Coordinates of C-alpha atoms and ligand atoms in Angstrom, one line a residue:
M30 CA -9.7 -11.6 -18.0
G31 CA -10.9 -14.2 -20.6
T32 CA -8.5 -17.1 -21.4
N33 CA -7.8 -15.6 -24.7
N34 CA -6.2 -12.4 -23.2
L35 CA -3.9 -14.3 -21.0
R36 CA -0.3 -13.3 -21.4
S37 CA 0.7 -16.9 -21.8
Q38 CA -1.4 -17.5 -24.8
N39 CA 1.1 -15.6 -26.6
W40 CA 3.3 -18.8 -26.3
F41 CA 1.0 -21.8 -25.5
G42 CA -1.8 -20.8 -27.9
R43 CA 0.3 -19.9 -30.9
K44 CA -0.3 -22.0 -34.1
G45 CA 2.5 -23.4 -36.1
K46 CA 6.2 -24.1 -35.4
D47 CA 6.5 -21.3 -32.4
G48 CA 3.5 -23.0 -30.7
F49 CA 5.0 -26.5 -31.3
I50 CA 8.2 -25.4 -29.8
Y51 CA 6.6 -23.5 -26.9
R52 CA 4.4 -26.8 -25.9
A53 CA 6.6 -29.4 -26.7
W54 CA 9.2 -28.2 -24.5
M55 CA 6.8 -28.1 -21.5
K56 CA 5.5 -31.6 -22.5
N57 CA 9.0 -33.1 -22.0
Q58 CA 8.6 -32.1 -18.2
G59 CA 5.7 -34.8 -18.3
I60 CA 2.9 -32.2 -18.2
P61 CA -0.2 -33.1 -19.9
P62 CA -1.2 -30.3 -22.1
D63 CA -4.4 -29.4 -20.5
M64 CA -2.3 -28.4 -17.5
F65 CA -1.2 -25.0 -18.8
E66 CA -3.3 -24.3 -22.2
G67 CA -5.6 -21.9 -21.5
K68 CA -4.9 -21.7 -17.8
P69 CA -3.5 -18.5 -15.8
V70 CA 0.2 -19.7 -15.8
I71 CA 1.7 -18.3 -12.2
G72 CA 5.3 -17.9 -11.8
I73 CA 6.6 -18.7 -8.7
C74 CA 9.8 -16.6 -8.5
N75 CA 11.9 -18.1 -5.6
T76 CA 15.0 -16.7 -3.8
W77 CA 15.6 -20.0 -2.1
S78 CA 19.2 -20.6 -1.8
E79 CA 21.5 -22.7 0.5
L80 CA 23.8 -19.4 0.5
T81 CA 20.7 -17.2 1.8
P82 CA 20.2 -19.3 4.9
C83 CA 17.3 -17.0 5.8
N84 CA 15.6 -18.2 2.7
A85 CA 16.6 -22.0 2.8
H86 CA 12.9 -23.1 3.4
L87 CA 11.2 -21.4 0.3
R88 CA 11.0 -24.5 -1.5
D89 CA 8.8 -25.8 0.9
L90 CA 6.6 -22.7 0.7
A91 CA 6.7 -23.0 -3.1
E92 CA 5.0 -26.5 -3.0
M93 CA 2.1 -24.6 -0.8
V94 CA 1.7 -22.0 -3.4
K95 CA 1.5 -24.6 -6.3
K96 CA -1.1 -26.5 -4.2
G97 CA -3.1 -23.5 -4.2
V98 CA -2.7 -22.3 -8.0
L99 CA -3.6 -25.9 -9.0
E100 CA -6.8 -26.0 -6.8
A101 CA -7.8 -22.5 -8.4
G102 CA -7.4 -23.5 -11.8
G103 CA -4.2 -22.0 -12.6
F104 CA -0.7 -23.6 -13.8
P105 CA 2.3 -23.0 -11.4
V106 CA 5.8 -22.6 -12.4
E107 CA 8.6 -22.1 -10.1
F108 CA 11.8 -20.2 -11.3
P109 CA 15.0 -19.1 -9.7
V110 CA 16.4 -15.6 -9.4
M111 CA 19.2 -14.2 -8.2
S112 CA 19.4 -14.5 -4.2
L113 CA 21.0 -12.1 -1.8
G114 CA 21.8 -13.4 1.8
E115 CA 22.9 -10.7 4.0
T116 CA 25.2 -13.0 5.9
L117 CA 27.5 -14.2 3.5
I118 CA 27.5 -11.8 0.5
K119 CA 30.5 -9.6 0.3
P120 CA 31.2 -6.8 0.3
T121 CA 27.5 -5.9 0.9
A122 CA 24.2 -7.4 -0.4
M123 CA 23.1 -4.2 -1.1
L124 CA 25.5 -3.9 -4.1
Y125 CA 23.5 -6.5 -5.9
R126 CA 19.7 -5.4 -5.0
N127 CA 19.5 -3.6 -8.4
L128 CA 21.3 -6.5 -10.4
A129 CA 18.9 -9.0 -8.6
S130 CA 15.8 -6.7 -9.7
M131 CA 17.0 -6.9 -13.3
D132 CA 17.3 -10.5 -13.1
V133 CA 13.5 -10.6 -11.7
E134 CA 12.3 -8.0 -14.2
E135 CA 13.5 -9.7 -17.1
S136 CA 12.4 -13.4 -16.1
I137 CA 9.1 -12.4 -15.5
R138 CA 8.6 -10.2 -19.0
A139 CA 10.4 -12.7 -21.1
N140 CA 8.3 -15.7 -19.8
P141 CA 4.6 -16.9 -20.3
I142 CA 3.6 -15.6 -17.1
D143 CA 0.1 -14.3 -16.3
G144 CA 0.7 -13.6 -12.6
V145 CA 3.7 -13.8 -10.3
V146 CA 4.2 -14.8 -6.5
L147 CA 7.4 -13.4 -5.2
L148 CA 8.9 -15.9 -2.5
C149 CA 11.4 -13.4 -0.4
G150 CA 12.8 -13.3 3.1
C151 CA 16.2 -12.1 4.0
D152 CA 16.6 -8.4 3.8
K153 CA 17.3 -7.5 0.1
T154 CA 15.5 -10.3 -1.4
T155 CA 12.0 -8.4 -0.8
P156 CA 12.8 -5.0 -2.5
S157 CA 14.7 -6.6 -5.4
L158 CA 11.6 -8.9 -5.9
V159 CA 9.2 -6.0 -5.8
M160 CA 11.3 -3.5 -7.7
G161 CA 11.7 -6.0 -10.5
A162 CA 7.9 -6.8 -10.6
C163 CA 6.9 -3.3 -10.5
S164 CA 8.9 -2.5 -13.8
V165 CA 6.7 -5.5 -15.4
D166 CA 3.6 -4.4 -13.8
I167 CA 1.3 -7.8 -13.9
P168 CA -0.8 -9.1 -11.1
T169 CA 1.6 -9.8 -8.1
L170 CA 1.7 -11.2 -4.8
V171 CA 4.3 -11.2 -2.2
I172 CA 5.0 -14.2 0.6
S173 CA 7.5 -13.4 2.9
G174 CA 9.5 -16.5 4.6
G175 CA 8.4 -15.4 7.9
P176 CA 10.6 -14.7 11.2
M177 CA 12.7 -17.4 13.0
L178 CA 11.2 -18.3 16.4
K179 CA 13.3 -16.2 19.0
G180 CA 16.4 -17.9 20.2
H181 CA 16.9 -18.8 23.9
W182 CA 20.4 -18.8 25.7
K183 CA 21.0 -19.1 29.5
G184 CA 17.3 -18.5 30.2
K185 CA 17.0 -15.3 28.3
D186 CA 15.2 -15.0 25.0
I187 CA 17.8 -13.5 22.0
G188 CA 17.6 -12.5 18.7
T189 CA 20.1 -10.8 16.1
S190 CA 20.3 -7.4 18.0
D191 CA 22.0 -9.3 20.8
V192 CA 25.0 -9.7 18.2
W193 CA 26.0 -6.2 18.9
R194 CA 25.5 -6.8 22.6
F195 CA 27.4 -10.0 22.7
D196 CA 30.4 -8.4 20.7
V197 CA 30.5 -5.6 23.4
A198 CA 30.3 -8.1 26.2
Q199 CA 33.1 -10.3 24.8
K200 CA 35.2 -7.2 24.1
L201 CA 34.9 -6.3 27.7
G202 CA 35.7 -9.9 29.1
Q203 CA 32.0 -10.4 30.1
I204 CA 31.3 -13.5 28.2
T205 CA 34.1 -16.2 27.0
E206 CA 34.7 -17.0 23.3
E207 CA 33.2 -20.3 24.1
E208 CA 29.8 -18.7 25.6
F209 CA 30.0 -16.5 22.2
I210 CA 30.0 -19.6 20.1
E211 CA 27.4 -21.3 22.1
A212 CA 24.8 -18.4 21.7
E213 CA 25.2 -18.6 17.9
A214 CA 23.5 -21.7 17.6
C215 CA 20.8 -20.7 20.5
M216 CA 19.9 -17.6 18.6
A217 CA 19.4 -18.9 15.0
R218 CA 17.6 -22.1 15.9
T219 CA 15.0 -22.3 13.4
Q220 CA 14.3 -21.6 9.7
G221 CA 13.5 -18.0 8.8
H222 CA 14.8 -14.7 8.8
C223 CA 15.8 -12.3 11.7
A224 CA 13.4 -12.5 14.4
V225 CA 13.7 -8.8 15.6
M226 CA 12.4 -5.9 13.6
G227 CA 15.4 -5.7 11.5
T228 CA 15.4 -4.9 7.5
A229 CA 13.7 -8.4 6.7
S230 CA 10.9 -8.0 9.3
T231 CA 10.6 -4.3 8.0
M232 CA 10.4 -5.2 4.5
A233 CA 7.6 -7.9 5.3
V234 CA 5.8 -5.4 7.3
M235 CA 6.3 -3.0 4.1
V236 CA 4.5 -5.3 1.9
E237 CA 1.7 -6.0 3.9
A238 CA 1.1 -2.5 4.8
L239 CA 1.4 -1.7 0.9
G240 CA -1.3 -4.4 0.5
L241 CA 0.9 -6.8 -1.5
S242 CA 0.5 -9.7 0.5
L243 CA -2.3 -11.3 2.4
P244 CA -2.8 -10.3 5.9
N245 CA -0.5 -11.6 8.6
N246 CA 2.2 -12.3 6.0
A247 CA 4.7 -10.2 8.2
S248 CA 4.4 -12.1 11.4
I249 CA 3.6 -15.6 11.1
P250 CA 7.0 -17.4 12.1
A251 CA 8.6 -19.4 9.3
A252 CA 8.2 -22.4 11.4
D253 CA 4.5 -22.1 12.0
A254 CA 2.2 -24.3 10.1
R255 CA 0.1 -21.1 9.5
R256 CA 2.7 -19.8 7.2
K257 CA 2.1 -23.0 4.9
V258 CA -1.6 -21.9 4.9
L259 CA -0.8 -18.5 4.1
S260 CA 1.4 -19.8 0.9
Q261 CA -1.3 -22.0 -0.2
L262 CA -4.0 -19.4 0.2
S263 CA -1.8 -17.2 -1.8
G264 CA -1.6 -19.5 -4.5
R265 CA -5.4 -19.6 -4.7
R266 CA -5.5 -15.9 -4.6
I267 CA -2.9 -15.0 -7.4
V268 CA -5.1 -16.8 -9.9
E269 CA -8.3 -14.7 -9.1
M270 CA -6.2 -11.7 -9.2
V271 CA -5.1 -12.7 -12.9
K272 CA -8.7 -13.0 -13.8
E273 CA -9.4 -9.7 -12.4
D274 CA -6.3 -8.0 -13.9
L275 CA -5.5 -6.8 -10.4
T276 CA -1.8 -5.4 -11.4
L277 CA 0.7 -3.9 -9.0
S278 CA 0.0 -0.5 -10.2
K279 CA -3.5 -0.7 -9.1
I280 CA -2.3 -1.3 -5.5
L281 CA 0.8 0.7 -5.3
T282 CA -0.8 4.0 -5.0
R283 CA 0.4 7.1 -3.2
A284 CA -1.9 6.3 -0.5
A285 CA -0.4 2.8 -0.1
F286 CA 3.3 4.3 0.3
E287 CA 1.8 6.8 2.8
N288 CA 0.4 4.0 4.8
A289 CA 3.7 2.0 4.6
I290 CA 5.6 5.1 5.9
K291 CA 3.1 5.5 8.9
V292 CA 3.3 1.8 9.8
N293 CA 7.0 2.0 9.6
A294 CA 6.9 4.5 12.0
A295 CA 4.7 2.6 14.2
I296 CA 6.8 -0.5 14.2
G297 CA 10.0 1.2 14.7
G298 CA 11.2 -0.3 11.4
S299 CA 14.6 -0.2 9.9
T300 CA 16.4 2.8 8.1
N301 CA 16.8 0.8 5.1
F302 CA 13.2 0.9 4.3
V303 CA 13.8 4.4 3.4
I304 CA 16.0 3.5 0.7
H305 CA 13.9 0.5 -0.4
L306 CA 10.5 2.3 -0.5
L307 CA 12.1 5.1 -2.7
A308 CA 13.2 2.8 -5.2
I309 CA 10.0 0.8 -5.4
A310 CA 8.1 4.0 -5.8
G311 CA 10.8 5.1 -8.6
R312 CA 9.8 1.9 -10.3
I313 CA 6.1 2.0 -10.3
G314 CA 6.1 5.5 -10.9
V315 CA 4.7 6.9 -7.7
D316 CA 6.0 10.5 -6.8
L317 CA 7.9 10.0 -3.4
N318 CA 10.6 12.0 -1.9
L319 CA 12.8 11.7 1.3
A320 CA 11.0 14.4 3.0
D321 CA 7.7 12.4 2.7
F322 CA 9.2 10.1 5.3
D323 CA 9.6 12.6 7.9
T324 CA 6.2 14.3 7.0
H325 CA 4.2 11.0 7.3
S326 CA 6.1 9.7 10.2
Q327 CA 5.1 12.6 12.3
G328 CA 2.7 12.0 15.2
I329 CA 3.0 8.3 14.8
P330 CA 4.3 6.5 18.0
L331 CA 5.9 3.2 18.5
L332 CA 3.1 0.8 18.9
A333 CA 5.0 -2.3 18.6
N334 CA 7.1 -3.3 21.4
I335 CA 9.8 -5.3 19.2
Q336 CA 13.6 -5.2 19.4
P337 CA 15.7 -3.1 18.4
S338 CA 13.1 -0.4 19.6
G339 CA 11.5 -2.6 22.0
E340 CA 11.9 -5.5 23.7
H341 CA 9.9 -8.6 22.0
Y342 CA 10.1 -10.4 18.8
L343 CA 8.1 -11.2 15.6
E344 CA 6.6 -14.2 16.7
D345 CA 5.3 -12.2 19.9
L346 CA 3.7 -9.7 17.5
Y347 CA 1.9 -12.5 15.8
Y348 CA 0.5 -14.2 18.9
S349 CA -0.6 -10.7 20.2
G350 CA -2.7 -9.7 16.9
G351 CA -0.3 -9.2 14.1
M352 CA 0.0 -6.5 11.9
P353 CA -3.8 -6.3 11.2
A354 CA -4.0 -5.2 14.9
I355 CA -1.5 -2.5 14.7
M356 CA -2.9 -1.0 11.5
K357 CA -6.5 -1.2 13.2
E358 CA -4.8 0.7 16.3
M359 CA -3.7 3.4 13.9
G360 CA -7.4 3.7 12.7
S361 CA -7.9 7.2 11.2
V362 CA -4.2 7.9 10.2
M363 CA -4.3 5.2 7.8
H364 CA -5.8 5.5 4.4
Q365 CA -8.3 3.0 5.0
N366 CA -9.8 2.6 1.2
A367 CA -6.1 1.3 -0.1
M368 CA -6.6 -1.7 -2.1
T369 CA -4.8 -5.0 -1.3
V370 CA -4.3 -8.2 -3.1
N371 CA -7.1 -9.9 -1.8
G372 CA -9.5 -7.5 -3.2
K373 CA -10.4 -6.0 0.0
S374 CA -9.3 -2.7 1.5
I375 CA -6.6 -2.5 3.9
G376 CA -9.6 -1.2 6.4
E377 CA -11.7 -4.2 5.6
N378 CA -8.6 -6.6 6.1
C379 CA -7.9 -5.0 9.8
A380 CA -11.5 -4.4 10.9
K381 CA -11.8 -7.6 13.0
A382 CA -8.2 -7.7 14.3
E383 CA -7.9 -7.7 18.0
V384 CA -4.9 -7.0 20.3
Y385 CA -4.4 -9.9 22.7
D386 CA -1.4 -8.3 24.7
R387 CA -0.9 -4.8 25.5
N388 CA 2.9 -5.4 26.5
I389 CA 3.5 -6.0 22.8
I390 CA 0.9 -3.6 20.9
G391 CA 0.2 -0.3 22.4
T392 CA -2.4 2.1 21.5
M393 CA -2.1 5.6 20.0
H394 CA -2.6 7.1 23.4
K395 CA -0.2 4.9 25.4
P396 CA 2.3 3.7 23.1
F397 CA 5.8 2.6 24.0
K398 CA 7.6 5.5 22.9
P399 CA 6.3 9.0 21.7
D400 CA 8.6 9.4 19.0
S401 CA 9.2 6.9 16.1
G402 CA 9.7 6.7 12.5
I403 CA 12.4 8.4 10.4
I404 CA 13.4 11.8 10.9
V405 CA 15.2 13.5 7.9
V406 CA 17.9 15.8 9.0
T407 CA 19.5 18.3 6.5
G408 CA 22.1 21.2 6.7
N409 CA 25.5 22.0 5.2
L410 CA 26.6 18.5 5.9
A411 CA 23.9 16.7 4.3
P412 CA 22.4 19.1 1.8
N413 CA 20.2 16.3 0.2
G414 CA 19.4 14.9 3.5
A415 CA 20.1 12.1 6.0
V416 CA 18.1 10.0 8.2
I417 CA 18.0 8.9 11.8
K418 CA 15.6 6.6 13.7
P419 CA 15.1 8.3 17.0
S420 CA 13.4 5.3 18.4
A421 CA 16.7 3.4 18.3
A422 CA 18.7 6.4 19.7
S423 CA 19.8 7.7 22.8
P424 CA 17.4 10.8 23.7
H425 CA 20.0 12.8 25.0
L426 CA 22.3 12.8 22.0
L427 CA 19.3 13.9 19.7
T428 CA 20.6 17.2 20.2
H429 CA 24.2 17.4 20.7
A430 CA 27.4 19.0 19.5
G431 CA 31.0 17.7 19.5
K432 CA 34.3 17.4 17.7
A433 CA 34.6 15.3 14.8
V434 CA 36.8 12.0 15.0
V435 CA 36.9 11.2 11.2
F436 CA 37.7 8.0 9.5
E437 CA 38.3 8.1 5.7
N438 CA 37.1 5.0 5.1
I439 CA 36.1 1.8 6.8
E440 CA 39.5 0.2 6.6
D441 CA 40.9 3.5 8.2
Y442 CA 38.4 2.9 11.0
H443 CA 39.3 -0.8 11.6
A444 CA 43.2 0.5 11.7
R445 CA 42.7 3.1 14.2
I446 CA 39.5 2.6 16.3
E447 CA 41.5 0.7 19.1
D448 CA 44.7 3.1 18.9
P449 CA 45.2 4.0 22.6
L450 CA 46.3 7.4 21.2
L451 CA 42.9 7.8 19.5
E452 CA 41.8 11.1 20.6
I453 CA 37.9 10.2 21.4
D454 CA 35.7 11.0 24.4
V455 CA 31.8 10.8 25.3
N456 CA 31.2 14.1 23.6
S457 CA 32.9 13.0 20.2
I458 CA 31.0 12.6 16.9
M459 CA 32.4 9.6 14.9
V460 CA 32.4 10.4 11.2
L461 CA 32.7 7.6 8.7
K462 CA 33.1 8.4 4.8
N463 CA 33.4 6.9 1.6
V464 CA 30.6 3.9 2.7
G465 CA 27.9 5.3 0.5
P466 CA 26.6 3.9 -2.7
R467 CA 29.3 4.6 -5.4
G468 CA 32.1 4.9 -2.8
Y469 CA 32.2 1.6 -1.0
P470 CA 30.4 0.5 -3.5
G471 CA 27.0 -0.7 -2.1
M472 CA 26.4 1.5 0.8
A473 CA 27.7 -0.8 3.4
E474 CA 25.8 -1.4 6.6
V475 CA 28.6 0.1 8.8
G476 CA 27.0 3.3 10.0
N477 CA 26.6 2.0 13.8
M478 CA 30.5 1.7 14.2
A479 CA 31.5 -0.1 17.3
L480 CA 33.0 2.3 19.9
P481 CA 36.5 1.7 20.9
K482 CA 37.0 -0.4 24.0
K483 CA 38.5 2.3 26.1
L484 CA 35.1 4.1 26.1
L485 CA 33.0 1.0 26.6
E486 CA 35.2 0.5 29.7
Q487 CA 34.1 3.7 31.0
G488 CA 30.3 2.7 30.6
V489 CA 29.9 4.7 27.5
T490 CA 27.2 3.1 25.5
D491 CA 26.5 5.4 22.7
L492 CA 28.1 8.3 20.7
V493 CA 26.8 10.2 17.9
R494 CA 28.0 8.6 14.7
I495 CA 27.6 10.0 11.1
S496 CA 28.2 8.3 7.7
D497 CA 27.1 8.0 4.1
G498 CA 26.7 4.2 4.8
R499 CA 23.7 2.3 6.1
M500 CA 23.0 0.4 9.4
S501 CA 21.7 -3.1 10.0
G502 CA 17.8 -3.0 11.0
T503 CA 19.0 -5.0 14.0
G504 CA 21.3 -2.1 15.1
F505 CA 20.8 0.7 17.2
G506 CA 22.4 3.9 18.6
T507 CA 22.4 7.8 17.9
V508 CA 23.4 7.2 14.2
V509 CA 23.0 9.5 11.5
L510 CA 22.9 7.6 8.1
H511 CA 22.6 7.9 4.2
V512 CA 24.3 11.4 4.3
S513 CA 23.7 12.9 0.7
P514 CA 25.4 13.5 -1.5
E515 CA 28.1 10.9 -0.4
A516 CA 31.7 11.9 0.5
A517 CA 33.0 9.8 -3.0
V518 CA 31.3 12.1 -5.2
G519 CA 32.6 15.1 -3.3
G520 CA 29.6 15.8 -0.9
P521 CA 30.5 18.1 2.0
L522 CA 31.0 14.9 4.1
A523 CA 34.4 14.6 2.3
L524 CA 35.4 17.9 3.6
V525 CA 35.1 17.0 7.4
Q526 CA 38.4 17.0 9.3
N527 CA 39.3 15.8 12.6
G528 CA 38.3 18.2 15.4
D529 CA 35.7 20.0 13.4
R530 CA 32.5 21.0 15.2
I531 CA 29.4 19.2 14.2
C532 CA 26.0 20.1 15.7
L533 CA 23.3 17.4 15.5
D534 CA 19.8 19.0 16.1
V535 CA 17.0 16.4 15.6
P536 CA 14.1 18.4 16.9
N537 CA 14.8 21.1 14.5
R538 CA 15.9 18.4 11.6
K539 CA 19.2 20.2 11.3
L540 CA 22.9 18.8 10.8
T541 CA 25.5 21.2 10.7
L542 CA 29.3 21.3 10.1
E543 CA 30.4 24.5 12.1
V544 CA 33.1 25.5 9.6
S545 CA 33.1 28.8 7.7
E546 CA 31.9 28.6 3.9
N547 CA 35.3 30.3 3.0
E548 CA 37.1 27.3 4.6
L549 CA 34.7 24.6 3.2
A550 CA 35.3 26.2 -0.6
A551 CA 39.2 26.0 0.1
R552 CA 38.8 22.2 1.1
K553 CA 36.6 21.7 -1.8
K554 CA 39.4 23.1 -4.3
S555 CA 41.9 20.6 -3.3
W556 CA 39.7 17.7 -2.7
K557 CA 40.2 14.6 -4.9
P558 CA 38.2 11.3 -5.2
T559 CA 39.9 8.6 -3.4
E560 CA 37.7 5.5 -3.8
K561 CA 38.6 3.2 -6.7
M562 CA 35.9 3.1 -9.8
E563 CA 35.9 -0.5 -11.3
T564 CA 36.7 -0.7 -15.2
R565 CA 34.7 -3.8 -15.8
G566 CA 32.0 -6.1 -15.0
Y567 CA 28.5 -5.3 -13.0
V568 CA 30.3 -3.1 -10.4
H569 CA 31.5 -0.8 -13.1
L570 CA 27.9 -0.5 -14.4
Y571 CA 26.8 -0.1 -10.9
Q572 CA 29.2 2.7 -10.0
N573 CA 28.6 4.8 -12.9
H574 CA 24.7 4.6 -12.8
V575 CA 24.0 4.4 -9.1
E576 CA 21.9 7.1 -7.7
Q577 CA 22.5 8.8 -4.3
A578 CA 20.8 7.6 -1.3
H579 CA 18.0 10.2 -1.0
L580 CA 16.6 9.0 -4.4
G581 CA 16.9 5.3 -3.3
A582 CA 20.2 4.1 -4.8
D583 CA 18.5 2.5 -7.9
M584 CA 20.5 2.7 -11.1
D585 CA 19.2 5.7 -13.2
F586 CA 18.4 3.9 -16.2
L587 CA 16.0 1.2 -14.2
K588 CA 13.8 4.1 -12.8
G589 CA 10.1 3.3 -14.3
G590 CA 9.0 0.2 -16.1
S591 CA 8.8 -1.4 -19.5
G592 CA 5.6 -3.0 -18.9
S593 CA 4.9 -6.8 -19.7
T594 CA 5.0 -6.6 -23.6
V595 CA 7.9 -8.5 -25.5
V596 CA 8.9 -6.4 -28.2
R597 CA 10.0 -9.2 -30.5
D598 CA 8.4 -12.4 -29.9
S599 CA 9.2 -14.8 -32.5
H600 CA 11.8 -17.4 -33.0
Ligands
FES6 FE1 18.5 -12.5 6.9 FE2 18.8 -11.0 9.0 S1 20.3 -12.1 8.3 S2 17.1 -11.5 7.7

């Protein structure tokens, strides 16, 4: 691409008053004009925030990106966007994913940016940035913040999946309050996002499998100097991408999405992957539906022995060969020719990868678990589908029928779960309503409801749990999630009553509420919405426009893109 074709020339190359203003207010930052005039301007879209602890080191990485951009003859400009930290934001970061994506989209389009580097890390910061960038579709490269180093406590390696185990242990009196608090600092001991294959790591793998990052982006630890190197190299590469006009839509083909689904199966990735990949596909205009996740996961076993589906941590994956080694193992099931940001195909990028530890990376013939990936179940309880991650479930519960123990919403669950009179046993199926996209609102990560203490004391570790909500990628259990349509819009989930028999049949992809059609019709007649609809602000906009989980929970008016052209562009 020649200098005159750069988007940024529409600002800095202008004559007259407009050009004067565009240039003068860059010069007030002490920037000599030859730094930005006629050079590819690279936006560094940063989700750094002290309220997003997983991304708190991203300004350091931004400096490395800047070095790389300058070395390659571009001009870097760092800009902030809304940052979504999983640990602090209430009621749930997912409520704001679409809002953050709007910020990203408009910030890129409205500014003199020729190419953009997306700096993300904590769960929602990746999909929100990629979604927003897709709706503009200029050359784009993603850098993840990288995982924390694994924690150590009392001689054991620990990570975020242990939070659930510590919670149970404390309830059962197996560890004290003091020990619980001591473990906090031992687990989160370095910069970076969760060290297990939670949603953040799953998203980092997703961008690598889609071809949106340089190789090894997903697993280099945040604290490892090689993440700085990757950032600097990414800075150099994005300048070349602008010259080649290698836009997002040239990389995000249907083949790239299928690769990402297969890779997600091989790593035992988070169920949140489904929601986010559907939303990204919707923005870039690739036809992807819920059934594709099941179809393309089939036959892919678990190759990464990483928690919560396995035993180890992201840094172990890196030392064992990283994602290039896993994708090479997957060989012919991958679309090898899919293009990536470095201008090479995914097959070329992985060709020289080696596996250094077979305890961490398995083979297609000798995997860690035969069944992995996402399974989509449908039936009269989930006409538009629901998802389950078998690699994190108890095998004996994948075919199970039992009586429903129903919680009308998350407050009802908290109020009654420890009630000694609650009728619940090892065969029960826990049902949680009104935690979906519109109902909660924002689709809370509460689907893996903790079991009551009285069952834990009996040694029960898992029950079938069904909801219209989500589950943390670090969570586990036989948990059916994303039931669509959700209860708050009158989906069949809203009609389930205590004691109803439900049958989960994962091998046959079925989820059945064993109640007669007549009875369900009668219940539907008397059903009334119970969840509050906001009357102002962003939540009002969100509740009125959010789509159901099986479509990716994006807002209906955000689907697709508006390109990079600014319609009205004079002062
Ligand atoms: Fe940020 Fe887990 S809390 S990645």
